[in-house]
Short mmCIF file of C-alpha atoms in Angstrom, two decimals:
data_model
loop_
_atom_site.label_atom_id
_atom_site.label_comp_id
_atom_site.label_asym_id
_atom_site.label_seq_id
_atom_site.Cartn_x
_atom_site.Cartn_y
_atom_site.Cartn_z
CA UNK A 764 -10.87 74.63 9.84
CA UNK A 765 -14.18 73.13 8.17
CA UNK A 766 -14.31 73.88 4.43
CA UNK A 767 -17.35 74.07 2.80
CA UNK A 768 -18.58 73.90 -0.78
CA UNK A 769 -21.73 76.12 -1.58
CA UNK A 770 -24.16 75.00 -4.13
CA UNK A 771 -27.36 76.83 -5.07
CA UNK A 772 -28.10 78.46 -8.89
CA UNK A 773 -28.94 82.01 -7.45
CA UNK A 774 -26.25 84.11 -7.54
CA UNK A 775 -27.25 86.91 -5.43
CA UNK A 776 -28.21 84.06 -2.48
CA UNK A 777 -24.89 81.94 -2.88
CA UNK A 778 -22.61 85.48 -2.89
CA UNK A 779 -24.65 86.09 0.16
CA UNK A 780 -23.74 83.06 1.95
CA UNK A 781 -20.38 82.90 0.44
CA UNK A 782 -19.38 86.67 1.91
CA UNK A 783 -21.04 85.95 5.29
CA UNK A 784 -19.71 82.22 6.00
CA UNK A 785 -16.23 83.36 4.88
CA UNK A 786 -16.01 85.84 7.91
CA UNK A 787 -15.82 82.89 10.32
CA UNK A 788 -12.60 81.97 10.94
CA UNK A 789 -13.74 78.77 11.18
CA UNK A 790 -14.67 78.09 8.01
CA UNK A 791 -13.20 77.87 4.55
CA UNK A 792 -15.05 78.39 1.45
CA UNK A 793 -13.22 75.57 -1.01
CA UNK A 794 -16.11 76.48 -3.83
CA UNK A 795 -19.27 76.80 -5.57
CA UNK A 796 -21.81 75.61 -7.59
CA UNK A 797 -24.87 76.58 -9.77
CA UNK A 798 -26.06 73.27 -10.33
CA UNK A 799 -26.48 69.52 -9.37
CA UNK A 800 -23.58 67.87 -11.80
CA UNK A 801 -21.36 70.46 -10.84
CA UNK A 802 -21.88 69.67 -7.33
CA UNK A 803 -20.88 66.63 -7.59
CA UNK A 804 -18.05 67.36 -9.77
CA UNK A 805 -16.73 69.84 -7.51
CA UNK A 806 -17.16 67.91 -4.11
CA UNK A 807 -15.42 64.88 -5.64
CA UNK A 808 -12.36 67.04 -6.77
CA UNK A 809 -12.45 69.32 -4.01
CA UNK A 810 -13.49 66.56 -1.22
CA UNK A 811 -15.20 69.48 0.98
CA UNK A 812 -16.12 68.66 4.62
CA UNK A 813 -19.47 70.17 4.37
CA UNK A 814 -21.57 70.40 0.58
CA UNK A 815 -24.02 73.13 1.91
CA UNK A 816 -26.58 72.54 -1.11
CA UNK A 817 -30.17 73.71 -2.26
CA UNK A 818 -32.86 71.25 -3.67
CA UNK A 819 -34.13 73.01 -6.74
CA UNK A 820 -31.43 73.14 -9.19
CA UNK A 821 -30.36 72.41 -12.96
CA UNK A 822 -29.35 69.20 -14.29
CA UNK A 823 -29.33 67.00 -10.63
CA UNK A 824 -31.54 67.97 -7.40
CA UNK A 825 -29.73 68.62 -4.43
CA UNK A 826 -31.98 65.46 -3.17
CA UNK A 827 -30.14 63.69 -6.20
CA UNK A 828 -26.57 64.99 -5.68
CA UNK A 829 -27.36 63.46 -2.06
CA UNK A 830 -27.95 60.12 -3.11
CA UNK A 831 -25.31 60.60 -5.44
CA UNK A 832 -22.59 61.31 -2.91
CA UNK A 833 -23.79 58.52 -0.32
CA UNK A 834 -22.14 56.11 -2.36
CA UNK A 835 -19.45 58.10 -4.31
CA UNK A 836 -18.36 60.25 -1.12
CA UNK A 837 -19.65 59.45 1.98
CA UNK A 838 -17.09 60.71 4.49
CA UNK A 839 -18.40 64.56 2.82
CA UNK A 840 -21.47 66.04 5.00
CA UNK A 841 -24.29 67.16 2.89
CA UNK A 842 -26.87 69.70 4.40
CA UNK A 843 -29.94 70.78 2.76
CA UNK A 844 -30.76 74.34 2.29
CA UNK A 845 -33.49 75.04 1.31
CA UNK A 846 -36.97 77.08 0.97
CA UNK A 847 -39.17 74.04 1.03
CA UNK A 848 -40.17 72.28 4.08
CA UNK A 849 -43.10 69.89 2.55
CA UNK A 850 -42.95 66.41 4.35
CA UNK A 851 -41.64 64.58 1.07
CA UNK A 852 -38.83 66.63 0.72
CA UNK A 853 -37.76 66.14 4.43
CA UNK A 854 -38.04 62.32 4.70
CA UNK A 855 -35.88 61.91 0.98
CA UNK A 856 -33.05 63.63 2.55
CA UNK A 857 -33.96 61.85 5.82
CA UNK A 858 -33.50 58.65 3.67
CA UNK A 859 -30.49 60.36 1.76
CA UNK A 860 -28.45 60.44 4.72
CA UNK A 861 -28.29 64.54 4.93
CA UNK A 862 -26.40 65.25 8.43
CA UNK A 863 -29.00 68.65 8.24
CA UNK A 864 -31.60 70.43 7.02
CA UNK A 865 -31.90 73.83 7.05
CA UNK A 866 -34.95 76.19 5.92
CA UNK A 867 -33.54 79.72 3.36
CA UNK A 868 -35.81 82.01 6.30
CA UNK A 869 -33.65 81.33 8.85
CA UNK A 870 -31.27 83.67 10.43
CA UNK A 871 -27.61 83.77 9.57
CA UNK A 872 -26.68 82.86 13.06
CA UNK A 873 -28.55 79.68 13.43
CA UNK A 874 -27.33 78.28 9.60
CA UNK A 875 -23.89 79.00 11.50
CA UNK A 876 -24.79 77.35 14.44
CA UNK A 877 -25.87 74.25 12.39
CA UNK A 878 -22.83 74.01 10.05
CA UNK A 879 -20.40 74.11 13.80
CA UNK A 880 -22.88 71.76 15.17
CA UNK A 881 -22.64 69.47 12.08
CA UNK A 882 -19.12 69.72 11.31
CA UNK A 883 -18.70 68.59 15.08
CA UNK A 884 -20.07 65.28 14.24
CA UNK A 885 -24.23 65.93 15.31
CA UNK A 886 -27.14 67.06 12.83
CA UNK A 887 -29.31 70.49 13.03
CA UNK A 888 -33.13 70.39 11.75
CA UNK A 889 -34.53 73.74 11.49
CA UNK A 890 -37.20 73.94 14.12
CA UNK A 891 -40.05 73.72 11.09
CA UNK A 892 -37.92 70.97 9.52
CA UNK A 893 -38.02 68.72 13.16
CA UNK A 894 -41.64 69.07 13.75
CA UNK A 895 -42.39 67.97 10.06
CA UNK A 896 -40.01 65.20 10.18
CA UNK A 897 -41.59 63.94 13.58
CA UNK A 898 -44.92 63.57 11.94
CA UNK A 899 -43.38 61.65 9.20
CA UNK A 900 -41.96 59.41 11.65
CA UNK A 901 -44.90 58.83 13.52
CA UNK A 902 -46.49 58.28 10.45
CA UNK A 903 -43.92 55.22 9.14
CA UNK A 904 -44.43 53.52 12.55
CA UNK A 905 -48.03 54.06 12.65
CA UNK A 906 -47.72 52.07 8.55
CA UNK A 907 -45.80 49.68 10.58
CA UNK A 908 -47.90 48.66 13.00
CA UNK A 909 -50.72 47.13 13.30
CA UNK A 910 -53.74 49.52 12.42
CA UNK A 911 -56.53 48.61 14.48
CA UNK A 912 -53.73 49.54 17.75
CA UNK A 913 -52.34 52.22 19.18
CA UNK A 914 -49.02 52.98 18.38
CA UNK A 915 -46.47 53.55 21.77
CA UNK A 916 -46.54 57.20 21.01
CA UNK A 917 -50.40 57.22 20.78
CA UNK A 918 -50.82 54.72 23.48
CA UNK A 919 -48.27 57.22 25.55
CA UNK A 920 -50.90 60.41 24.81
CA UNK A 921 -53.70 57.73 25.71
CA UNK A 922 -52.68 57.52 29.43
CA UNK A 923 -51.61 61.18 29.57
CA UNK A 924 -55.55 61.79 28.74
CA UNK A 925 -57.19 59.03 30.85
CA UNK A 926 -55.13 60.84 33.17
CA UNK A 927 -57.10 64.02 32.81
CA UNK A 928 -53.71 65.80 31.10
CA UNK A 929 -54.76 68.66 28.35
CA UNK A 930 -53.18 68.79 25.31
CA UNK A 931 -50.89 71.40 26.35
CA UNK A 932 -49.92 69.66 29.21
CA UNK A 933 -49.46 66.50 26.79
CA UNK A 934 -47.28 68.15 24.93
CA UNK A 935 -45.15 69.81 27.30
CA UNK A 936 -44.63 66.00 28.82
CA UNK A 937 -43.90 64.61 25.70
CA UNK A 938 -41.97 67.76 24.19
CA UNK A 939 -43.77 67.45 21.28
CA UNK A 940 -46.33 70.37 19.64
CA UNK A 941 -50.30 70.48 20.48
CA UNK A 942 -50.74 69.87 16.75
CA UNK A 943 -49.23 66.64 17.02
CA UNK A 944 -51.10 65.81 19.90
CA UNK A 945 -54.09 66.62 18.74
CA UNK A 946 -53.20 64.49 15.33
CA UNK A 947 -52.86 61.39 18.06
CA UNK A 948 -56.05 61.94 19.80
CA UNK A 949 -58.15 61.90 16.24
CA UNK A 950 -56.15 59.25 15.00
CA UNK A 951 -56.97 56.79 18.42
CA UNK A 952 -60.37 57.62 18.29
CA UNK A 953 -60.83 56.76 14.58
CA UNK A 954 -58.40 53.40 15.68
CA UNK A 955 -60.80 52.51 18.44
CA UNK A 956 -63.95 53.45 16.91
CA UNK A 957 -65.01 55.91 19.84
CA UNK A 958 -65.87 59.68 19.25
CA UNK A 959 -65.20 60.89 22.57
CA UNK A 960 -62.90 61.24 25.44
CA UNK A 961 -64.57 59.42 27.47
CA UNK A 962 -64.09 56.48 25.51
CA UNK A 963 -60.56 56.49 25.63
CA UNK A 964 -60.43 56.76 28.78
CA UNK A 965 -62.43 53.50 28.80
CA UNK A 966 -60.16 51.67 26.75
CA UNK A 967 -57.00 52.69 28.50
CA UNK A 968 -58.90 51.24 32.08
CA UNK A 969 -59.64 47.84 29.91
CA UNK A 970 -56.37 47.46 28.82
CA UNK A 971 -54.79 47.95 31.86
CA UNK A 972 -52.91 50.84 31.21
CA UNK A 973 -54.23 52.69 34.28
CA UNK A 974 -55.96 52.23 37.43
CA UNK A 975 -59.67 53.05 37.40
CA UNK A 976 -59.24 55.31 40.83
CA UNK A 977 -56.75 57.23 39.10
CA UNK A 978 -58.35 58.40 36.23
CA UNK A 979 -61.43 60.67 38.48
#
C-alpha cells in the first residue's frame, strides 16, 4: 500500500483527485492540504510515501515545500502537479529533487501510472514535461562547454546531416523531437559561422568525423 498526501488549494481539483486515487486499492489517501506550510506540516507528521503537490499555492510554493522536504524528509517522494510546464519551473524541481512531474491536462490513467511507477522506485515526466526538460539540459551542457564547439549532442546531429539524414530521420535516430533538432542545426551553424548545410557538412569532413566518400 503507497499512501499519499494531496496538496493543492482548489477544492473542487483536490476532491477530484482525492475520490479517484482512493479507488485504487493500491493507494491510501493519509491527507490533504490547501497550502505550502501545511504541506509540510502534514508530510512531517504524517510521513506519506508520496506528497502529490501543486506549485502555485499560499504561504510556501510547492517548488518551496520541495526544497523544504529535501533536507527535513527526504525518504518522502514529492511529485509536481501542476498546470505549468515553462522551462524554469521544470529545471527547479529538476534541481529540487522531485521523483516526477506531472502536467493538471493529463488523463487520470497516466497520473496513476506515474504515482505506481514512482512509488516503485523510477520517475514519470509528462511527455510535455520530458521534452522541455531535455532542452534545458542541452542547454546547461551547451553553458558548459566551450562555445565556439559543438556540443556531443550537436556534434551527434552534425554527422547524422553530413550524412544526408533529414531532420525527421535525425530525430527518429536520436529519439528526440524535430524541434530539437532543428534547435541543434541553428545553433551549429551560428557556432561555426556557416549559413548553410553545406557548410556543415564541410566541417564535419575537416574534423574527421566522416569520410568524404560517404557523405555524396
Amino acid at each position: 500500500m503507497t499512501t499519499l498526501l494531496l496538496a493543492d488549494d482548489h477544492v473542487l481539483l483536490q476532491d477530484g483527485l482525492k475520490d479517484r486515487l482512493s479507488r485504487q486499492p493500491q493507494f491510501s489517501i493519509v491527507g490533504t492540504a490547501s497550502d505550502g506550510e501545511c504541506a509540510i506540516e502534514k508530510t512531517l507528521a504524517l510521513r506519506p510515501d508520496i506528497l502529490l503537490t501543486d506549485i502555485s499555492m499560499p504561504k510556501k510554493t510547492g517548488l518551496e515545500v520541495l526544497n523544504t522536504l529535501r533536507e527535513s524528509a527526504p525518504d518522502v517522494k514529492v511529485v509536481i502537479l501542476s498546470m505549468h510546464s515553462n522551462k524554469e519551473y521544470i529545471m527547479a524541481a529538476m534541481r529540487g529533487g522531485a521523483k516526477g512531474y506531472v502536467l493538471k491536462d493529463v488523463s487520470s490513467q497516466e497520473l496513476v501510472q506515474a504515482l505506481d511507477i514512482i512509488a516503485g522506485g523510477g520517475s514519470y515526466f509528462s511527455a510535455g514535461v520530458s521534452e522541455t526538460l531535455l532542452e534545458g539540459m542541452n542547454e546547461l551542457e551547451n553553458k558548459e562547454h566551450d562555445d565556439s564547439q559543438p556540443t556531443p549532442r550537436e556534434k551527434d546531429v552534425l554527422i547524422l546531416i553530413a550524412n544526408g539524414a533529414c531532420n525527421k530521420t535525425i530525430a527518429r535516430e536520436l529519439d528526440i523531437s524535430v524541434r530539437t533538432v532543428e534547435t541543434h542545426r541553428l545553433r551549429v551553424k551560428k557556432k561555426l559561422g556557416v549559413t548553410s548545410t553545406a557548410g556543415l557538412v564541410k566541417y564535419a569532413i575537416d574534423q574527421g568525423w566522416i569520410d568524404q566518400e560517404e557523405s555524396h
